[in-house]
Amino acid sequence: RLQKGETTAYMWVTLAELEEIHRQGRLAFPVAYRFEQFRTMFESMLSPST
């Protein structure tokens, strides 16, 4: 969910940074779980439904 003033590009940068942290295993489990849910939701919003 975009906050006022945030852009999709900003979201992508944040997502990329989170992805790197997640890949390195530095994300706490509950956060990683929520991140997976968020990433799935965010990608489904940007991708055309098949």
Coordinates of C-alpha atoms in Angstrom, one line a residue:
R1 CA 0.0 0.0 0.0
L2 CA 1.6 3.2 -1.1
Q3 CA 1.9 6.0 1.4
K4 CA 1.2 9.5 0.3
G5 CA 4.1 10.8 -1.8
E6 CA 5.6 7.4 -2.4
T7 CA 6.1 6.2 -5.9
T8 CA 6.2 2.7 -7.5
A9 CA 9.8 3.3 -8.3
Y10 CA 10.5 4.0 -4.6
M11 CA 8.7 0.8 -3.8
W12 CA 10.8 -1.2 -6.2
V13 CA 14.0 0.1 -4.7
T14 CA 12.8 -0.8 -1.2
L15 CA 11.8 -4.2 -2.5
A16 CA 15.2 -4.8 -4.1
E17 CA 16.9 -3.9 -0.9
L18 CA 14.7 -6.2 1.1
E19 CA 15.3 -9.0 -1.4
E20 CA 19.1 -8.6 -0.9
I21 CA 18.7 -8.7 2.9
H22 CA 16.3 -11.7 2.6
R23 CA 18.7 -13.5 0.3
Q24 CA 21.5 -13.1 2.9
G25 CA 19.3 -14.5 5.6
R26 CA 19.5 -11.4 7.7
L27 CA 15.7 -11.0 7.9
A28 CA 14.0 -12.2 11.1
F29 CA 11.6 -15.1 10.4
P30 CA 8.4 -13.2 11.1
V31 CA 9.6 -10.3 8.9
A32 CA 10.7 -12.7 6.2
Y33 CA 7.2 -14.3 6.3
R34 CA 5.5 -11.0 5.9
F35 CA 7.9 -9.9 3.2
E36 CA 7.0 -13.0 1.2
Q37 CA 3.3 -12.2 1.5
F38 CA 4.0 -8.6 0.6
R39 CA 6.2 -9.4 -2.4
T40 CA 3.6 -11.9 -3.7
M41 CA 0.8 -9.3 -3.4
F42 CA 3.0 -6.5 -4.9
E43 CA 4.0 -8.7 -7.9
S44 CA 0.4 -9.7 -8.5
M45 CA -0.6 -6.1 -8.6
L46 CA 1.9 -5.2 -11.2
S47 CA 1.6 -8.4 -13.3
P48 CA -1.4 -8.9 -15.6
S49 CA -3.6 -11.6 -14.4
T50 CA -3.3 -14.9 -16.4

